[in-house]
PDB file of C-alpha atoms and ligand atoms in Angstrom:
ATOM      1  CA  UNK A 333       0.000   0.000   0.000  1.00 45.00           C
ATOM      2  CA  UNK A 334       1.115   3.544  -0.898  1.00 46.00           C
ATOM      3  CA  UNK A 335       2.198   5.557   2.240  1.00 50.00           C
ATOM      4  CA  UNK A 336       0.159   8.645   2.055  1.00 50.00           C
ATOM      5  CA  UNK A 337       2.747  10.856   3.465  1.00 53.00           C
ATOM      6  CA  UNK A 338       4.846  10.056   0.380  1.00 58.00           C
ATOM      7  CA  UNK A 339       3.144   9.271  -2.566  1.00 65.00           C
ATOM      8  CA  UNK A 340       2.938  11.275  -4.932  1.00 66.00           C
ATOM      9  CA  UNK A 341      -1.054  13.191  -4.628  1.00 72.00           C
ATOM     10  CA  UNK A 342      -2.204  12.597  -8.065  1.00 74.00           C
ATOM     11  CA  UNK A 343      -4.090  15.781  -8.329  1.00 74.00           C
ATOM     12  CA  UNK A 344      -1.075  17.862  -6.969  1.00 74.00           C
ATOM     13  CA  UNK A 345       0.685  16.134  -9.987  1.00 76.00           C
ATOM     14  CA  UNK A 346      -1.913  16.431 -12.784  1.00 79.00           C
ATOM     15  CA  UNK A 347      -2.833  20.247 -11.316  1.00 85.00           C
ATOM     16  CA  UNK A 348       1.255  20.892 -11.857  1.00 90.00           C
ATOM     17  CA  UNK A 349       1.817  19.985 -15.686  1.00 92.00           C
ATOM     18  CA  UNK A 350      -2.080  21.820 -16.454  1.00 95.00           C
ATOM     19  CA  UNK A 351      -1.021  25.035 -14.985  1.00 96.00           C
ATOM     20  CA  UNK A 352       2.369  25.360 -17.167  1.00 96.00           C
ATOM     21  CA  UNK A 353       0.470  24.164 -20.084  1.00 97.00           C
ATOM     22  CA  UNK A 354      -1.810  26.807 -19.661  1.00 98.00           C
ATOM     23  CA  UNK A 355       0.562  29.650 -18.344  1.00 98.00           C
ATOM     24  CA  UNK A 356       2.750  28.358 -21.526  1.00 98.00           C
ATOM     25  CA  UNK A 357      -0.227  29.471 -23.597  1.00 98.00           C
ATOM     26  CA  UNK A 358      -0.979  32.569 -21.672  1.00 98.00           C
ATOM     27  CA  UNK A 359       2.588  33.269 -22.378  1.00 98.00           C
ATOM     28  CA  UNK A 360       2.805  32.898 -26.051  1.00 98.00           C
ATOM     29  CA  UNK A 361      -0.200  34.351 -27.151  1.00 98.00           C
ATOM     30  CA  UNK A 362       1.269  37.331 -25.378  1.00 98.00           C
ATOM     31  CA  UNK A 363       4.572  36.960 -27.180  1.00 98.00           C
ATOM     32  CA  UNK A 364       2.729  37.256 -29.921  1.00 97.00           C
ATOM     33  CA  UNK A 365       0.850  40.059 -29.407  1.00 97.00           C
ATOM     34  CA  UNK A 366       3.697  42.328 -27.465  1.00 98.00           C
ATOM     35  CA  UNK A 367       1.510  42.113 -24.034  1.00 98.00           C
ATOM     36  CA  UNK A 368       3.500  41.768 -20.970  1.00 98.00           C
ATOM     37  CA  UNK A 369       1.937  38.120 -19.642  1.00 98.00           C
ATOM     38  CA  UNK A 370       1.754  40.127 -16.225  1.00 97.00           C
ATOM     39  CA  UNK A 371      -1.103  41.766 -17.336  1.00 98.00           C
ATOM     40  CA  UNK A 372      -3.119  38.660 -18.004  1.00 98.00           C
ATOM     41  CA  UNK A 373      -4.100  37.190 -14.692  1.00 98.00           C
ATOM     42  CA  UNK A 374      -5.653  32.898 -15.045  1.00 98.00           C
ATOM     43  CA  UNK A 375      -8.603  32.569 -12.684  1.00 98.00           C
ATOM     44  CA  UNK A 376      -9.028  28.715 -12.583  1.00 98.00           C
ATOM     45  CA  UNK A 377     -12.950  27.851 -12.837  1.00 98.00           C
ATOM     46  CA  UNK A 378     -13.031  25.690 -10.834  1.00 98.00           C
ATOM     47  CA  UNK A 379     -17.183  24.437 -10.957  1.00 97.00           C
ATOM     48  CA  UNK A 380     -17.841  20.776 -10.294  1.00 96.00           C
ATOM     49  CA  UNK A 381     -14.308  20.390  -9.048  1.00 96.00           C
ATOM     50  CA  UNK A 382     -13.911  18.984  -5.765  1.00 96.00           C
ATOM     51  CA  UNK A 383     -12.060  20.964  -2.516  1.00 97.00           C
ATOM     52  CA  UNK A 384      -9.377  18.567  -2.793  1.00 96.00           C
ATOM     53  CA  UNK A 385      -8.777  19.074  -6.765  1.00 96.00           C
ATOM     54  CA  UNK A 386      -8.743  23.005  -6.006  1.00 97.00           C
ATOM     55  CA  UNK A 387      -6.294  22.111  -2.726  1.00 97.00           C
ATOM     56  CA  UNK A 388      -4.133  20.775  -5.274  1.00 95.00           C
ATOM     57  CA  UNK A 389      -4.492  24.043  -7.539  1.00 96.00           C
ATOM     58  CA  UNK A 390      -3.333  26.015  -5.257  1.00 97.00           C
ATOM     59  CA  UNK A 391      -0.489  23.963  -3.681  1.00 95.00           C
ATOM     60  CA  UNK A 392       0.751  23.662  -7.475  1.00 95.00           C
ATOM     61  CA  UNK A 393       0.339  27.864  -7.450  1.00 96.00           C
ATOM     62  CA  UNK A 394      -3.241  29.066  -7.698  1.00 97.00           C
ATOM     63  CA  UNK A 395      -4.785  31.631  -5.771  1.00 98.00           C
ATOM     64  CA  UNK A 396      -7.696  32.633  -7.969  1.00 98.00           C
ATOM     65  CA  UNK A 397     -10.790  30.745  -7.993  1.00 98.00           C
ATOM     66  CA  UNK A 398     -14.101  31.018  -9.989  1.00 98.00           C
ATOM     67  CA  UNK A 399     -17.413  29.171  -9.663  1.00 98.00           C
ATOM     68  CA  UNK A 400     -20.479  29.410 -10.879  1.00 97.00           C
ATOM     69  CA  UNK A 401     -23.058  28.006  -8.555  1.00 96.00           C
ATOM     70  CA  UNK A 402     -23.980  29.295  -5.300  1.00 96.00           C
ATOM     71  CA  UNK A 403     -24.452  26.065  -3.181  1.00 96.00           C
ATOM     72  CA  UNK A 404     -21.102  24.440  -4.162  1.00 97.00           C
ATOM     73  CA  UNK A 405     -19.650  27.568  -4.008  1.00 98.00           C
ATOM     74  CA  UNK A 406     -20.310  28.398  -0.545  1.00 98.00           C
ATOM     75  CA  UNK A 407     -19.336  24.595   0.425  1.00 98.00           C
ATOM     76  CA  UNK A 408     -16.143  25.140  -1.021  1.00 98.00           C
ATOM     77  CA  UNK A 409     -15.343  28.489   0.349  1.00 98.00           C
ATOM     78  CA  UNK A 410     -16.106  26.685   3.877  1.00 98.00           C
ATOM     79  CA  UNK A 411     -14.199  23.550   3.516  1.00 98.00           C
ATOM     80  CA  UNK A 412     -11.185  25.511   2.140  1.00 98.00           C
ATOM     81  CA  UNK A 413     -11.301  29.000   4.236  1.00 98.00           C
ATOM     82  CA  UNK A 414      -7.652  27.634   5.368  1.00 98.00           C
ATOM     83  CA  UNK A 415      -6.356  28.773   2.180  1.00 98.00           C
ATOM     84  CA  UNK A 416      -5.782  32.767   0.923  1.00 97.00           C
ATOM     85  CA  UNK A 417      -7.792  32.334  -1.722  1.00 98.00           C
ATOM     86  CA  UNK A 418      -9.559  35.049  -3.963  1.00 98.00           C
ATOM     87  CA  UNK A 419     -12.952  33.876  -4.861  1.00 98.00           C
ATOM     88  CA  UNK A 420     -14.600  34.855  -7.629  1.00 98.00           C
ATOM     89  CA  UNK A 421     -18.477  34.450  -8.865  1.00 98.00           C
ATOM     90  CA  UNK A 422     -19.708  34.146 -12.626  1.00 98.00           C
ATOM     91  CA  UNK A 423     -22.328  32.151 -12.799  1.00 97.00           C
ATOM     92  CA  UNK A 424     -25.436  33.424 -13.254  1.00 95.00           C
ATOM     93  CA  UNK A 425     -27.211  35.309 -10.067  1.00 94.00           C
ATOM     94  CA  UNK A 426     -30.418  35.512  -8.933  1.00 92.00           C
ATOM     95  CA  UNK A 427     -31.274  38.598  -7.304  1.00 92.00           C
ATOM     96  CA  UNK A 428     -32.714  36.784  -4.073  1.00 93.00           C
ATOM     97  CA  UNK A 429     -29.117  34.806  -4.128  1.00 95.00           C
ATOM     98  CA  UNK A 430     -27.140  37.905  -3.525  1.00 98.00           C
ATOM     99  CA  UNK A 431     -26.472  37.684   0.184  1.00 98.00           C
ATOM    100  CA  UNK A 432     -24.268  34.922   0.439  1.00 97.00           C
ATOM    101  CA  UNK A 433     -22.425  36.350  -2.721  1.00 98.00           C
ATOM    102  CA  UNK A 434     -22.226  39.444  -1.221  1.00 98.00           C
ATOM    103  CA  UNK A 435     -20.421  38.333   2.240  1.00 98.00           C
ATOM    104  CA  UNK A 436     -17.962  35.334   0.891  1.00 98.00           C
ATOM    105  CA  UNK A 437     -16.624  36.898  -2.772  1.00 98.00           C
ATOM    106  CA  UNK A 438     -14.361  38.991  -3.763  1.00 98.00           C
ATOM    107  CA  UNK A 439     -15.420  39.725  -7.539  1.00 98.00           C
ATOM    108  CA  UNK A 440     -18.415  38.845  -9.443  1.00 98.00           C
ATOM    109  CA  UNK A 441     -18.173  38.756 -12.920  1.00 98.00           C
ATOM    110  CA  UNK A 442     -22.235  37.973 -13.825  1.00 98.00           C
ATOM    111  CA  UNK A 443     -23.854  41.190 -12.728  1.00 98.00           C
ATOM    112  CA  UNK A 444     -26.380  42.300 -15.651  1.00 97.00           C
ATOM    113  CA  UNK A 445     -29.291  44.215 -14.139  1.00 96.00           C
ATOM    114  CA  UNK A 446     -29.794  47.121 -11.629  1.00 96.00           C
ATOM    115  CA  UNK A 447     -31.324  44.718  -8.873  1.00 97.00           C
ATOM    116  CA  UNK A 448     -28.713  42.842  -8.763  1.00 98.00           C
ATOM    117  CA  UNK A 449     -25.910  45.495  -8.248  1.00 98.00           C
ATOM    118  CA  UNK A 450     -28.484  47.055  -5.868  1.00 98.00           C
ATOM    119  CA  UNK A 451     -28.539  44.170  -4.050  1.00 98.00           C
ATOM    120  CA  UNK A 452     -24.950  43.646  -3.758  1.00 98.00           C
ATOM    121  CA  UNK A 453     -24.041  47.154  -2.319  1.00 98.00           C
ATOM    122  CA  UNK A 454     -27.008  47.016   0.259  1.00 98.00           C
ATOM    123  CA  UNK A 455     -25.360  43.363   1.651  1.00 98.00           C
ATOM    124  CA  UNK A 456     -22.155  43.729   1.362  1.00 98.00           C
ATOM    125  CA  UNK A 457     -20.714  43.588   4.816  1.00 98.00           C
ATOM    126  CA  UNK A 458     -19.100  47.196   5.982  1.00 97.00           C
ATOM    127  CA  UNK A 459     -16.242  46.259   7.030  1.00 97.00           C
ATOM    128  CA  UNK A 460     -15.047  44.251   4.027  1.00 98.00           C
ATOM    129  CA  UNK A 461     -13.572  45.996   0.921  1.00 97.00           C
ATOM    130  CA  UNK A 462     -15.847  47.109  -1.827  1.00 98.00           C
ATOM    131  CA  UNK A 463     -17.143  44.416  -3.722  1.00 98.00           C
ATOM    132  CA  UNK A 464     -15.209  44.029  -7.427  1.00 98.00           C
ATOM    133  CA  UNK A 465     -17.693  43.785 -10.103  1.00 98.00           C
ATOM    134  CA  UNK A 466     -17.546  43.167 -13.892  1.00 98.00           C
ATOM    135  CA  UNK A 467     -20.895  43.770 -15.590  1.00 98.00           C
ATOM    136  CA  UNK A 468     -21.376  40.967 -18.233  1.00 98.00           C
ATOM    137  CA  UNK A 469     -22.804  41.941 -21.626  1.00 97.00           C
ATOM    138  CA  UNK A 470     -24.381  39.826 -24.364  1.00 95.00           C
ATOM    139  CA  UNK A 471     -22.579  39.921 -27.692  1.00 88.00           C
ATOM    140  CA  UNK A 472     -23.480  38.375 -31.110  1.00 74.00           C
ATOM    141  CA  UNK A 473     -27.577  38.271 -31.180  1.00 67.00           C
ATOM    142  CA  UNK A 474     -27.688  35.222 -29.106  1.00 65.00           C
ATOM    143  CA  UNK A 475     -31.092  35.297 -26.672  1.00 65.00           C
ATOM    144  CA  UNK A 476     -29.040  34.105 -24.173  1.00 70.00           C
ATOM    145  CA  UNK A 477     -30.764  34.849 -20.769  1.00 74.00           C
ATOM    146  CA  UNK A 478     -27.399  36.125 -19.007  1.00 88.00           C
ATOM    147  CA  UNK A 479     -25.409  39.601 -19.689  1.00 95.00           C
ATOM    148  CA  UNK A 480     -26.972  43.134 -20.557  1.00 96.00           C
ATOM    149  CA  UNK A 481     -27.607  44.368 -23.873  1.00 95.00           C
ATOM    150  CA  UNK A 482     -25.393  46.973 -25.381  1.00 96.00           C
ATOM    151  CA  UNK A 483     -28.092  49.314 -25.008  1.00 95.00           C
ATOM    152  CA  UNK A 484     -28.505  49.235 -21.488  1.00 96.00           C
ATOM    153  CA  UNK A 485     -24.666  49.173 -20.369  1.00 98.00           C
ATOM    154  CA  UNK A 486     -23.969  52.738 -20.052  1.00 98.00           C
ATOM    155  CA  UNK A 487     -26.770  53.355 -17.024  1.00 98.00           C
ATOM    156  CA  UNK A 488     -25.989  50.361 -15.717  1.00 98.00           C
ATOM    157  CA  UNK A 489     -22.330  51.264 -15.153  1.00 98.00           C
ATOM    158  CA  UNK A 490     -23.366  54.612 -14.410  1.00 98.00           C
ATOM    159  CA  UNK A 491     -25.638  53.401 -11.728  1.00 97.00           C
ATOM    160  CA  UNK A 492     -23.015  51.141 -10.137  1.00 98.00           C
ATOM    161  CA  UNK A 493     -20.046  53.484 -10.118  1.00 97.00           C
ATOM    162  CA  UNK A 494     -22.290  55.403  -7.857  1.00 97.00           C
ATOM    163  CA  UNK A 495     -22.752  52.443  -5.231  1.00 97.00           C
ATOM    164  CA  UNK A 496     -19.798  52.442  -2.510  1.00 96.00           C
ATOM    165  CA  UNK A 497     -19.758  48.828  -1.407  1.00 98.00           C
ATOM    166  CA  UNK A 498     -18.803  48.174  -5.327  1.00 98.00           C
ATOM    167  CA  UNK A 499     -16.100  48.726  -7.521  1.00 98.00           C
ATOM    168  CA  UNK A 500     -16.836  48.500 -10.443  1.00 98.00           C
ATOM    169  CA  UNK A 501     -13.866  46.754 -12.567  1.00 98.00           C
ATOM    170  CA  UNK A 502     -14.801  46.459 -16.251  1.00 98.00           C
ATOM    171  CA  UNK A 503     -16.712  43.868 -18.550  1.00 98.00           C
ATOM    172  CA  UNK A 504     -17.084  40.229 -18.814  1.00 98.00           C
ATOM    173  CA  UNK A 505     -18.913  38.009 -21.867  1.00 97.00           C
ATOM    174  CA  UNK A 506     -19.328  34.572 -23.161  1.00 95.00           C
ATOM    175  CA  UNK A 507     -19.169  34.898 -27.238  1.00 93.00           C
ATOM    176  CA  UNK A 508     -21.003  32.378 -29.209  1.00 90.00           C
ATOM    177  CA  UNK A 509     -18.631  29.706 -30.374  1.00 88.00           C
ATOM    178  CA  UNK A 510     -16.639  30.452 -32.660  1.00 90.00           C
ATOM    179  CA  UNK A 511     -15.005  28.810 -36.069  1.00 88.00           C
ATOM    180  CA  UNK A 512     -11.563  30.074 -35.741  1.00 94.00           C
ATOM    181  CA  UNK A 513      -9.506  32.890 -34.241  1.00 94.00           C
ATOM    182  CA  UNK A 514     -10.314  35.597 -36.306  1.00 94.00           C
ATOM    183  CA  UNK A 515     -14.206  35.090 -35.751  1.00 94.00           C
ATOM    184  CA  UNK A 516     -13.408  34.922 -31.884  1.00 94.00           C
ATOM    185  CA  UNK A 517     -11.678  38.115 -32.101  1.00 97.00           C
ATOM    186  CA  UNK A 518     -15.006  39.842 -33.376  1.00 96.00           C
ATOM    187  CA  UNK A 519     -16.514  39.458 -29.981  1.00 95.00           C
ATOM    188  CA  UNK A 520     -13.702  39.884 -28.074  1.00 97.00           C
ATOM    189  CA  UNK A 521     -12.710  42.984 -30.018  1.00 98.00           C
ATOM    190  CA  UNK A 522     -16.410  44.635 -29.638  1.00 97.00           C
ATOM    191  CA  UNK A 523     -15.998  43.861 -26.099  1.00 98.00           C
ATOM    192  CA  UNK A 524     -12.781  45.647 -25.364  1.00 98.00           C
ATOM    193  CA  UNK A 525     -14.642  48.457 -27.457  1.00 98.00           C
ATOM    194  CA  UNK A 526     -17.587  48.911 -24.995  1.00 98.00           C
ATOM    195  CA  UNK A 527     -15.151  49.235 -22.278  1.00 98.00           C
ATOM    196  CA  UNK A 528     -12.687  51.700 -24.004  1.00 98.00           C
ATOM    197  CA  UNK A 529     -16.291  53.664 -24.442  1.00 98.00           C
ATOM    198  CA  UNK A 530     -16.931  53.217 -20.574  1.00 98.00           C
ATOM    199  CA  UNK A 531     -13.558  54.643 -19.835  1.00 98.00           C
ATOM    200  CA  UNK A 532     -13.926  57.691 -22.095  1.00 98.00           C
ATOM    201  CA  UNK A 533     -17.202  58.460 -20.577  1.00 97.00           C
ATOM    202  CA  UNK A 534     -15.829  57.840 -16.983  1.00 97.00           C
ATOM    203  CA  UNK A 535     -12.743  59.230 -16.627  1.00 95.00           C
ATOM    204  CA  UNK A 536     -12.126  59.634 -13.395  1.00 94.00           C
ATOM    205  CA  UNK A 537     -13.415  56.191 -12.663  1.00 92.00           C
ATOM    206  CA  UNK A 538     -11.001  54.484 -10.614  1.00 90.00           C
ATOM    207  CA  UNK A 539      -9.688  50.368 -11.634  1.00 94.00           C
ATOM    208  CA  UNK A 540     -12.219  50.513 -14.599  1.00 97.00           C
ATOM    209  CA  UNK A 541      -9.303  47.879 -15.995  1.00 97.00           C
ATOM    210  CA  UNK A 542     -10.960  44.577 -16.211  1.00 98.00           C
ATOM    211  CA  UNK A 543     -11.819  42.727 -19.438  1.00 98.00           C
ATOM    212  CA  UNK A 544     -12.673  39.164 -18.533  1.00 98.00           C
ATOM    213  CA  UNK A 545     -13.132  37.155 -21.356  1.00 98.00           C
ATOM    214  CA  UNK A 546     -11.906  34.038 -22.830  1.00 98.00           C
ATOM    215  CA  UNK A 547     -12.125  30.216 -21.591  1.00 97.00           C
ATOM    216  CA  UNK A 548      -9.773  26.726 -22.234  1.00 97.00           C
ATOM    217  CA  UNK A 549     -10.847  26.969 -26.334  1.00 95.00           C
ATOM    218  CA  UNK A 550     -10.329  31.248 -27.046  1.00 96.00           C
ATOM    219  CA  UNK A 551      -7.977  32.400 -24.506  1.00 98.00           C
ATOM    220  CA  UNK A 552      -4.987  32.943 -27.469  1.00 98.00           C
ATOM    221  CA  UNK A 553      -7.932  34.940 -29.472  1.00 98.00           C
ATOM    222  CA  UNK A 554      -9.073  36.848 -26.335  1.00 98.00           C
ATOM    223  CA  UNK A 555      -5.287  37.663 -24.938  1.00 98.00           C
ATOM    224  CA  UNK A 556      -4.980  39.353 -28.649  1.00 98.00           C
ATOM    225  CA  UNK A 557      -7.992  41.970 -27.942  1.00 98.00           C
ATOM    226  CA  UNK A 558      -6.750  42.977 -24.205  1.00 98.00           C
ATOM    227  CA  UNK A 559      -8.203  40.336 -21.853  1.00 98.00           C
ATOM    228  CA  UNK A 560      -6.976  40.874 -18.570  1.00 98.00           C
ATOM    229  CA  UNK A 561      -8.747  38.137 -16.970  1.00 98.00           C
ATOM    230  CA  UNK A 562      -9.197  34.492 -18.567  1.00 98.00           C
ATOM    231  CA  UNK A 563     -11.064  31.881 -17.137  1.00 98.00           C
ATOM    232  CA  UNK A 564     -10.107  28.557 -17.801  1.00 98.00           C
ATOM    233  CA  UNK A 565     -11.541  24.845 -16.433  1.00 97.00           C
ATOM    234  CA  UNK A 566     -11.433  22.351 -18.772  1.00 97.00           C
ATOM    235  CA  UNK A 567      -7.638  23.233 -19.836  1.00 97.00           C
ATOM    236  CA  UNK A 568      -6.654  23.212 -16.328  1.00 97.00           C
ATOM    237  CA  UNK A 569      -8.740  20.829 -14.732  1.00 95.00           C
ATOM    238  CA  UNK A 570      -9.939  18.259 -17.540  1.00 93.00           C
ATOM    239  CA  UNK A 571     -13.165  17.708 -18.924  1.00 92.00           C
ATOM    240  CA  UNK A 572     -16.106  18.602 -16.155  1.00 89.00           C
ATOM    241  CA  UNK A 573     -18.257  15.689 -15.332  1.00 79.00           C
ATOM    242  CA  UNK A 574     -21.800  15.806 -16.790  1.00 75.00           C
ATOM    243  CA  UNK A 575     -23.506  18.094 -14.527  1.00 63.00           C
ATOM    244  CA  UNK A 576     -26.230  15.666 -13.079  1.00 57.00           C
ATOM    245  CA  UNK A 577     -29.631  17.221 -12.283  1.00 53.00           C
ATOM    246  CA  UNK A 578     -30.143  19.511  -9.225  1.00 48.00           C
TER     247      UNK A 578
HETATM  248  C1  LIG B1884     -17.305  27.075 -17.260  1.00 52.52           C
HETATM  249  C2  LIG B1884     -16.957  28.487 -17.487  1.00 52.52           C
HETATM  250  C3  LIG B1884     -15.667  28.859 -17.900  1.00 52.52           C
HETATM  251  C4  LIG B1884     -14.563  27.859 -18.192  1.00 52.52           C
HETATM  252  O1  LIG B1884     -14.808  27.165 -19.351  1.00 52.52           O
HETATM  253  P1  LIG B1884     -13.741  26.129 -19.961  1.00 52.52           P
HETATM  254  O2  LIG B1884     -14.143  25.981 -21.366  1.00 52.52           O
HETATM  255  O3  LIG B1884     -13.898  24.871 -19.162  1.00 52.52           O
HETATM  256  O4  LIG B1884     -12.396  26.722 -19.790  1.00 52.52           O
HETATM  257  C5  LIG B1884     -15.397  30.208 -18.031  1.00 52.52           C
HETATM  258  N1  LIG B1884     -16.334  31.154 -17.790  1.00 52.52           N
HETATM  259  C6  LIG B1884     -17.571  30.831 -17.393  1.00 52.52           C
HETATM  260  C7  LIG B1884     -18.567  31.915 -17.166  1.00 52.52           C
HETATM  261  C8  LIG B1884     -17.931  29.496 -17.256  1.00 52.52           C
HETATM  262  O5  LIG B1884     -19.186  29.196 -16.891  1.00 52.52           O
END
């Protein structure tokens, strides 16, 4: 039997040669594009991943962390509040789920309507930092149900730029899948648009610097149009279980 003091934790292992596959990417695609890879920071979604996979993460040199439901969220945050990790939110939020986002993240990247943000600010506990925030937009005429339109950004970040308890950071979106790079870039490239727009009109808007987009299968085509933020799983982690019914 393998001593478990010295055997080698599989996860710790697997999590290691992930993390400089992806970091290799990360720093390539900035090679290529003349970015300094310190501006691109890998939050590691880390959704249907057990505490012990994202134990492993960050013994192998993750700190950032991003999930997207609310129940295994919260159980995670709990089983791992050990670690100095920075949680972050972007799955999509109810506005009577805000609470518990409110008091145990450090960023959401999903907020898309006034209640929401509202909601936030009001339960945010005072004596924690503001609240980082990236408003996510819809691009490409997808109905998806999450992310505001283009039309309704500007007094939305108006609106939240003039809520303490949040700081507003800049824009997140999911694109549409894409064929190849160049179509990814269209999204990615409107995207970094809207929030060079946001800047103009705002600019005395502290940390407005956030564009989080890309995921395990754009991040190259996203790095290339200013992402500051990717969020990766399936690159890092493997491919996520089928996510059985609730
Ligand atoms: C799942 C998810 C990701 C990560 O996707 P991968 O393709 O596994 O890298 C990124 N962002 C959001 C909002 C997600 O829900």
């Amino acid at each position: 039997m393998s001593n478990p003091a010295t055997a080698p934790d599989p996860n710790l292992s697997g999590a290691q040669g992930n993390i400089a596959k992806v970091l290799k990417r990360i720093g390539s695609a900035c090679e290529n594009c003349s970015r300094d890879p310190a501006g691109v920071t890998l939050l590691a979604v880390s959704k249907t991943r057990s505490a012990q996979e994202i134990r492993a993460a960050h013994a192998a040199g993750l700190t950032r962390f991003g999930e997207n439901y609310l129940q295994e969220a919260l159980e995670k945050v709990g089983l791992l509040a050990d670690l100095a990790i920075e949680w972050h939110f972007i799955g999509p939020l109810q506005a009577n789920k805000t609470r518990a986002v409110a008091e145990h993240m450090h960023w959401v990247h999903s907020v898309d309507r006034l209640r929401v943000a509202e909601r936030l600010a009001a339960q945010r506990p005072a004596q924690l930092a503001p609240l980082n925030v990236c408003i996510q937009v819809q691009l490409g005429d997808e109905d998806s149900k999450s992310g505001c339109t283009e039309a309704e950004l500007p007094d939305l970040a108006a609106t939240i730029m003039r809520l303490p308890a949040l700081a507003l950071r800049g824009l997140m979106a999911i694109p549409p899948p894409a064929a190849d790079l160049e179509q990814q870039r269209v999204h990615f490239a409107r995207l970094a648009h809207l929030l060079r727009q946001l800047r103009a009109a705002h600019p005395t808007c502290p940390h407005l610097d956030t564009l989080s987009m890309g995921m395990s299968d754009d991040l190259e085509a996203a790095i290339i149009e200013g992402a500051t933020i990717v969020r990766v799983g399936t690159a890092l982690f493997g491919p996520r279980p089928a996510k059985s019914p609730a």
